[in-house]
C-alpha cells in the first residue's frame, strides 16, 4: 500500500459533497447479474504476457506489432508532432530523423468486470510509450475468461491511448485502503487532470466489501482525488445511491467547460446507477444532481464497449 493511501484516514472531509438520490435505471439481466462466482484480480504468469514492439515510422506514425501473432496496428502520432520535432525525432514533413523504438508495459494482472451483456469477464491493459513514460502512444486492451483458474484470451484490441482513461500506475486495483475499518478496497483508478490546473491527478473509486473477491456488491462508494499539483486529497461520496457490483470510472467533460469530470457507473440488480462529479471553484460538486442524472427521460448513458458509461447524453 502506498504511503499516501495510509494517510487518508487522517484527512478531514470538510470539502466532501453529498449528491441527492436518483431515480430510474438501465435494465440488467438479473439472473446473470446475481451470479456469485468468486472473482478476484488474476495474476498472470510470465509466459502469459502479450509482448509488443513499438517502432516510430515516417509520416508521424508508430507501428505496434504483436510479437506472438505478428499482427500490426498503425497509430497516428500527428497530434503531438510539435513535441516530436522538438525532440529531433521528426522533421516538419514527417521524415524520421532517427530510429526510435518505444516500450510496452507487461501484462501482469487481469481485473474482473461485467460486459455490456452482463457476463463476468477479466480485462488486461498494457500501456505503450514512445521516448519516455509521459509520451503515451497506444494501449492494448485484452478481454479474458477464466475457467478452472486458467485465463483464456477472448479478444485483443490495440488503439491510440486515451490518456485520461488509463489506470493509475501508482495504485493497484483491489488493494486495501486504510480507513476506519479493514473492509475498504480500491475498485477502479484513473490518472487525469480533473481539477483544471493542468496537472494530472490520481482518481480512485473506493468502497466497502467483504474480502478479496470483486464480484460482490461494494457499498459506501466514494471518490478519492489526490491532486497532482499540491498533493491535497479529497474524499467525495458518490451520492445517496452509493453501491454497485464491479463499479467503474470514466473521465469525460460532462458540462463542456474544458475541464474533465468523473463519471461513475454503479451496476445493481435493478440496473445501472450513475454519478458525475466536476470541480468548480476549487471544490467538487455534481455536474447534475444524481436524481436528475438517473432520470432516463432526461439523460441517457453513452455506453462504452466494456459495459461502463463513457458519457451522459441530455435528451431535453
Short mmCIF file of C-alpha atoms in Angstrom, two decimals:
data_model
loop_
_atom_site.label_atom_id
_atom_site.label_comp_id
_atom_site.label_asym_id
_atom_site.label_seq_id
_atom_site.Cartn_x
_atom_site.Cartn_y
_atom_site.Cartn_z
CA UNK A 1 0.00 0.00 0.00
CA UNK A 2 1.30 3.44 -0.92
CA UNK A 3 2.32 5.81 1.86
CA UNK A 4 -0.21 8.43 0.80
CA UNK A 5 -3.02 5.85 0.96
CA UNK A 6 -2.29 5.14 4.61
CA UNK A 7 -2.50 8.81 5.36
CA UNK A 8 -6.04 9.06 4.06
CA UNK A 9 -7.61 8.08 7.37
CA UNK A 10 -6.41 11.36 8.83
CA UNK A 11 -7.79 13.57 6.07
CA UNK A 12 -10.67 15.84 7.00
CA UNK A 13 -13.71 15.51 4.80
CA UNK A 14 -14.88 19.12 5.11
CA UNK A 15 -14.76 19.50 1.35
CA UNK A 16 -16.89 16.43 0.66
CA UNK A 17 -20.26 16.68 -1.02
CA UNK A 18 -23.36 14.52 -0.96
CA UNK A 19 -25.43 14.19 -4.09
CA UNK A 20 -29.20 13.72 -3.99
CA UNK A 21 -30.62 10.25 -4.61
CA UNK A 22 -31.57 9.20 -8.13
CA UNK A 23 -34.48 7.56 -9.92
CA UNK A 24 -34.64 5.37 -12.97
CA UNK A 25 -32.12 2.79 -14.18
CA UNK A 26 -31.00 0.79 -17.16
CA UNK A 27 -32.31 -2.78 -17.33
CA UNK A 28 -29.86 -5.55 -16.44
CA UNK A 29 -30.45 -9.28 -16.79
CA UNK A 30 -30.95 -10.19 -13.12
CA UNK A 31 -30.04 -13.89 -13.25
CA UNK A 32 -26.72 -13.13 -14.93
CA UNK A 33 -26.05 -10.14 -12.72
CA UNK A 34 -26.56 -12.04 -9.46
CA UNK A 35 -24.05 -14.80 -10.23
CA UNK A 36 -21.89 -15.14 -7.12
CA UNK A 37 -18.75 -16.58 -8.73
CA UNK A 38 -15.56 -15.83 -6.83
CA UNK A 39 -13.76 -13.22 -8.92
CA UNK A 40 -10.50 -11.73 -7.63
CA UNK A 41 -7.84 -9.94 -9.64
CA UNK A 42 -5.96 -12.65 -11.57
CA UNK A 43 -2.15 -12.50 -11.57
CA UNK A 44 -0.61 -13.85 -14.77
CA UNK A 45 2.47 -15.98 -15.13
CA UNK A 46 5.35 -14.51 -17.19
CA UNK A 47 4.59 -16.82 -20.13
CA UNK A 48 1.03 -15.46 -20.36
CA UNK A 49 2.19 -11.93 -21.15
CA UNK A 50 1.36 -10.48 -24.58
CA UNK A 51 4.59 -8.98 -25.96
CA UNK A 52 4.57 -5.99 -28.31
CA UNK A 53 7.13 -3.88 -30.10
CA UNK A 54 6.69 -0.16 -30.86
CA UNK A 55 8.57 1.46 -33.74
CA UNK A 56 8.25 5.04 -34.97
CA UNK A 57 7.89 5.25 -38.76
CA UNK A 58 7.79 8.06 -41.33
CA UNK A 59 4.76 10.32 -41.51
CA UNK A 60 4.31 10.75 -37.74
CA UNK A 61 3.19 7.16 -37.22
CA UNK A 62 4.06 4.29 -34.92
CA UNK A 63 3.93 0.62 -35.86
CA UNK A 64 2.76 -1.59 -32.99
CA UNK A 65 3.45 -5.29 -33.55
CA UNK A 66 2.02 -8.18 -31.54
CA UNK A 67 5.12 -10.38 -31.30
CA UNK A 68 3.02 -13.53 -30.87
CA UNK A 69 0.63 -13.15 -33.79
CA UNK A 70 2.69 -10.65 -35.86
CA UNK A 71 -0.44 -8.50 -36.21
CA UNK A 72 0.44 -4.85 -36.88
CA UNK A 73 -1.52 -1.76 -35.82
CA UNK A 74 -0.60 1.70 -37.09
CA UNK A 75 -1.01 4.59 -34.64
CA UNK A 76 -1.27 8.22 -35.78
CA UNK A 77 1.17 10.45 -33.85
CA UNK A 78 0.49 13.68 -35.71
CA UNK A 79 -1.41 15.29 -32.81
CA UNK A 80 1.94 15.50 -30.99
CA UNK A 81 4.16 16.26 -33.96
CA UNK A 82 5.47 19.51 -32.47
CA UNK A 83 6.76 17.59 -29.46
CA UNK A 84 8.48 15.02 -31.69
CA UNK A 85 10.04 17.74 -33.84
CA UNK A 86 11.39 19.46 -30.73
CA UNK A 87 12.95 16.14 -29.67
CA UNK A 88 14.65 15.78 -33.04
CA UNK A 89 12.73 12.63 -33.93
CA UNK A 90 10.89 14.02 -36.95
CA UNK A 91 11.23 16.98 -39.24
CA UNK A 92 8.21 19.05 -40.29
CA UNK A 93 7.43 16.98 -43.41
CA UNK A 94 7.21 13.80 -41.34
CA UNK A 95 10.63 12.45 -42.23
CA UNK A 96 12.01 10.24 -39.47
CA UNK A 97 15.37 11.70 -38.41
CA UNK A 98 16.49 8.87 -36.16
CA UNK A 99 15.43 5.38 -35.22
CA UNK A 100 13.04 5.43 -32.30
CA UNK A 101 11.62 2.37 -30.53
CA UNK A 102 9.04 2.71 -27.81
CA UNK A 103 8.42 0.39 -24.91
CA UNK A 104 5.44 -1.56 -23.56
CA UNK A 105 4.02 -2.32 -20.14
CA UNK A 106 3.96 -6.03 -19.35
CA UNK A 107 0.62 -7.69 -18.73
CA UNK A 108 0.72 -8.89 -15.14
CA UNK A 109 -2.89 -8.81 -13.92
CA UNK A 110 -6.47 -9.15 -15.11
CA UNK A 111 -9.29 -7.22 -13.42
CA UNK A 112 -12.86 -8.62 -13.38
CA UNK A 113 -15.68 -6.64 -14.97
CA UNK A 114 -19.19 -7.14 -16.34
CA UNK A 115 -19.51 -6.63 -20.08
CA UNK A 116 -22.47 -4.96 -21.79
CA UNK A 117 -24.42 -8.27 -21.70
CA UNK A 118 -23.75 -8.82 -18.01
CA UNK A 119 -21.16 -11.57 -18.50
CA UNK A 120 -18.34 -11.84 -15.98
CA UNK A 121 -15.04 -11.26 -17.78
CA UNK A 122 -11.50 -10.12 -16.96
CA UNK A 123 -9.65 -7.21 -18.55
CA UNK A 124 -5.97 -6.51 -19.02
CA UNK A 125 -4.43 -3.22 -20.14
CA UNK A 126 -0.91 -2.65 -21.47
CA UNK A 127 0.23 0.92 -21.99
CA UNK A 128 2.74 1.71 -24.73
CA UNK A 129 5.04 4.72 -24.61
CA UNK A 130 7.38 6.49 -27.02
CA UNK A 131 10.52 8.35 -25.95
CA UNK A 132 9.59 8.42 -22.21
CA UNK A 133 6.84 7.36 -19.83
CA UNK A 134 4.85 10.54 -20.42
CA UNK A 135 4.71 10.02 -24.18
CA UNK A 136 1.62 7.80 -24.42
CA UNK A 137 1.37 6.11 -27.81
CA UNK A 138 -1.15 3.27 -27.58
CA UNK A 139 -2.94 0.89 -25.24
CA UNK A 140 -3.66 -2.81 -25.72
CA UNK A 141 -6.89 -3.99 -24.08
CA UNK A 142 -7.40 -7.72 -23.73
CA UNK A 143 -10.59 -9.44 -22.57
CA UNK A 144 -10.36 -12.86 -20.94
CA UNK A 145 -12.45 -15.63 -19.48
CA UNK A 146 -11.12 -17.62 -16.53
CA UNK A 147 -12.01 -21.33 -16.35
CA UNK A 148 -10.59 -23.54 -13.59
CA UNK A 149 -8.17 -20.72 -12.73
CA UNK A 150 -6.84 -20.76 -16.31
CA UNK A 151 -7.11 -17.49 -18.27
CA UNK A 152 -8.44 -17.79 -21.84
CA UNK A 153 -7.95 -14.85 -24.20
CA UNK A 154 -11.22 -13.81 -25.88
CA UNK A 155 -10.28 -10.59 -27.68
CA UNK A 156 -7.48 -8.07 -28.06
CA UNK A 157 -7.58 -4.50 -29.38
CA UNK A 158 -4.75 -2.02 -29.88
CA UNK A 159 -5.67 1.64 -30.25
CA UNK A 160 -4.39 5.14 -29.67
CA UNK A 161 -4.12 5.80 -25.96
CA UNK A 162 -6.88 7.86 -24.33
CA UNK A 163 -4.60 9.31 -21.66
CA UNK A 164 -7.42 10.44 -19.38
CA UNK A 165 -8.90 6.94 -19.15
CA UNK A 166 -5.76 4.97 -18.43
CA UNK A 167 -5.45 3.38 -14.98
CA UNK A 168 -3.21 4.80 -12.29
CA UNK A 169 0.28 3.34 -12.28
CA UNK A 170 0.70 4.06 -8.56
CA UNK A 171 -2.27 2.28 -7.01
CA UNK A 172 -3.33 -1.34 -7.59
CA UNK A 173 -6.98 -2.22 -8.07
CA UNK A 174 -8.38 -4.31 -5.20
CA UNK A 175 -5.66 -3.19 -2.83
CA UNK A 176 -6.76 -2.35 0.69
CA UNK A 177 -7.45 1.27 1.51
CA UNK A 178 -6.78 2.50 5.03
CA UNK A 179 -9.93 3.93 6.57
CA UNK A 180 -11.56 3.25 9.94
CA UNK A 181 -12.16 -0.42 9.16
CA UNK A 182 -10.35 -3.05 7.15
CA UNK A 183 -13.03 -3.71 4.51
CA UNK A 184 -12.38 -0.74 2.20
CA UNK A 185 -10.82 -1.53 -1.18
CA UNK A 186 -9.76 0.30 -4.32
CA UNK A 187 -12.26 -0.67 -7.03
CA UNK A 188 -11.07 1.38 -10.01
CA UNK A 189 -8.50 4.09 -10.78
CA UNK A 190 -7.76 6.81 -13.34
CA UNK A 191 -4.94 9.29 -13.86
CA UNK A 192 -6.17 12.57 -15.35
CA UNK A 193 -6.47 16.28 -14.69
CA UNK A 194 -9.95 16.72 -13.18
CA UNK A 195 -9.24 19.90 -11.20
CA UNK A 196 -8.41 22.05 -14.23
CA UNK A 197 -4.94 23.16 -13.14
CA UNK A 198 -3.11 21.41 -15.98
CA UNK A 199 -1.54 18.73 -13.73
CA UNK A 200 -2.78 15.15 -13.70
CA UNK A 201 -4.47 13.84 -10.55
CA UNK A 202 -4.86 10.38 -9.07
CA UNK A 203 -8.55 9.38 -9.02
CA UNK A 204 -9.62 6.33 -7.03
CA UNK A 205 -13.03 4.72 -6.60
CA UNK A 206 -13.17 3.04 -3.19
CA UNK A 207 -15.88 1.04 -1.45
CA UNK A 208 -16.59 -1.47 1.32
CA UNK A 209 -16.87 -5.18 0.59
CA UNK A 210 -16.17 -8.45 2.35
CA UNK A 211 -12.87 -9.88 1.18
CA UNK A 212 -10.82 -10.02 -1.99
CA UNK A 213 -13.50 -11.19 -4.42
CA UNK A 214 -14.52 -8.24 -6.57
CA UNK A 215 -17.69 -9.93 -7.84
CA UNK A 216 -19.82 -8.74 -4.93
CA UNK A 217 -21.73 -5.59 -4.19
CA UNK A 218 -19.48 -2.84 -2.84
CA UNK A 219 -21.16 -0.30 -0.60
CA UNK A 220 -20.42 3.21 0.63
CA UNK A 221 -18.74 4.12 -2.66
CA UNK A 222 -16.53 7.20 -2.53
CA UNK A 223 -14.14 9.00 -4.83
CA UNK A 224 -10.65 9.91 -3.69
CA UNK A 225 -8.89 12.65 -5.64
CA UNK A 226 -5.23 13.29 -4.92
CA UNK A 227 -4.31 16.48 -6.70
CA UNK A 228 -1.11 16.24 -8.67
CA UNK A 229 -0.14 19.88 -8.16
CA UNK A 230 -0.12 20.16 -4.36
CA UNK A 231 -0.98 16.58 -3.24
CA UNK A 232 -4.12 17.77 -1.49
CA UNK A 233 -6.52 14.85 -1.10
CA UNK A 234 -10.31 14.93 -1.03
CA UNK A 235 -12.82 12.17 -0.29
CA UNK A 236 -16.16 12.58 -2.08
CA UNK A 237 -19.31 10.46 -1.58
CA UNK A 238 -20.74 9.48 -4.96
CA UNK A 239 -24.30 10.15 -3.77
CA UNK A 240 -27.09 8.68 -1.68
CA UNK A 241 -27.22 5.78 -4.09
CA UNK A 242 -23.72 4.54 -3.45
CA UNK A 243 -23.39 0.83 -4.10
CA UNK A 244 -22.79 -1.41 -7.08
CA UNK A 245 -21.31 -4.62 -8.43
CA UNK A 246 -17.95 -4.04 -10.13
CA UNK A 247 -18.44 -0.25 -10.42
CA UNK A 248 -16.30 1.67 -12.92
CA UNK A 249 -14.90 5.14 -13.58
CA UNK A 250 -14.73 7.13 -16.81
CA UNK A 251 -13.25 10.57 -17.41
CA UNK A 252 -15.08 12.95 -19.75
CA UNK A 253 -16.09 16.60 -19.94
CA UNK A 254 -19.74 16.40 -18.90
CA UNK A 255 -20.54 20.11 -18.80
CA UNK A 256 -18.47 21.44 -21.73
CA UNK A 257 -16.29 23.70 -19.54
CA UNK A 258 -12.99 22.26 -20.89
CA UNK A 259 -12.29 20.52 -17.55
CA UNK A 260 -12.61 16.73 -17.40
CA UNK A 261 -15.21 15.30 -15.00
CA UNK A 262 -15.53 11.97 -13.18
CA UNK A 263 -18.36 9.63 -14.24
CA UNK A 264 -19.19 6.65 -12.01
CA UNK A 265 -21.17 3.62 -13.24
CA UNK A 266 -22.69 1.52 -10.45
CA UNK A 267 -24.35 -1.70 -11.71
CA UNK A 268 -27.13 -3.02 -9.46
CA UNK A 269 -29.73 -5.78 -9.78
CA UNK A 270 -32.27 -3.14 -10.86
CA UNK A 271 -29.97 -1.51 -13.42
CA UNK A 272 -27.10 0.93 -13.63
CA UNK A 273 -26.91 4.00 -11.40
CA UNK A 274 -24.68 6.95 -12.28
CA UNK A 275 -22.98 9.90 -10.62
CA UNK A 276 -20.88 12.60 -12.26
CA UNK A 277 -18.57 14.93 -10.34
CA UNK A 278 -16.88 18.15 -11.51
CA UNK A 279 -14.52 20.70 -9.95
CA UNK A 280 -15.87 24.23 -9.53
CA UNK A 281 -14.17 26.99 -7.55
CA UNK A 282 -11.60 24.53 -6.20
CA UNK A 283 -14.11 22.08 -4.77
CA UNK A 284 -16.05 19.07 -6.09
CA UNK A 285 -19.74 19.17 -6.88
CA UNK A 286 -22.19 17.23 -9.09
CA UNK A 287 -22.35 18.04 -12.78
CA UNK A 288 -26.05 17.16 -12.46
CA UNK A 289 -27.89 16.13 -9.30
CA UNK A 290 -27.98 12.36 -9.04
CA UNK A 291 -31.77 12.07 -9.21
CA UNK A 292 -31.89 14.04 -12.46
CA UNK A 293 -28.87 12.28 -13.95
CA UNK A 294 -30.62 8.93 -13.41
CA UNK A 295 -33.94 10.07 -14.88
CA UNK A 296 -33.95 8.28 -18.25
CA UNK A 297 -36.40 10.76 -19.75
CA UNK A 298 -33.75 13.46 -19.23
CA UNK A 299 -30.36 11.71 -19.54
CA UNK A 300 -29.23 8.58 -21.38
CA UNK A 301 -25.82 6.97 -20.84
CA UNK A 302 -23.43 6.56 -23.74
CA UNK A 303 -22.08 3.07 -23.14
CA UNK A 304 -18.52 2.00 -23.81
CA UNK A 305 -17.52 -1.33 -25.30
CA UNK A 306 -16.79 -2.79 -21.86
CA UNK A 307 -20.11 -2.10 -20.18
CA UNK A 308 -19.50 1.23 -18.44
CA UNK A 309 -20.89 4.66 -19.33
CA UNK A 310 -18.36 6.94 -21.02
CA UNK A 311 -20.67 9.97 -21.20
CA UNK A 312 -24.21 11.10 -20.34
CA UNK A 313 -26.38 12.48 -23.16
CA UNK A 314 -29.06 15.01 -22.32
CA UNK A 315 -32.36 14.34 -24.08
CA UNK A 316 -34.19 17.52 -23.13
#
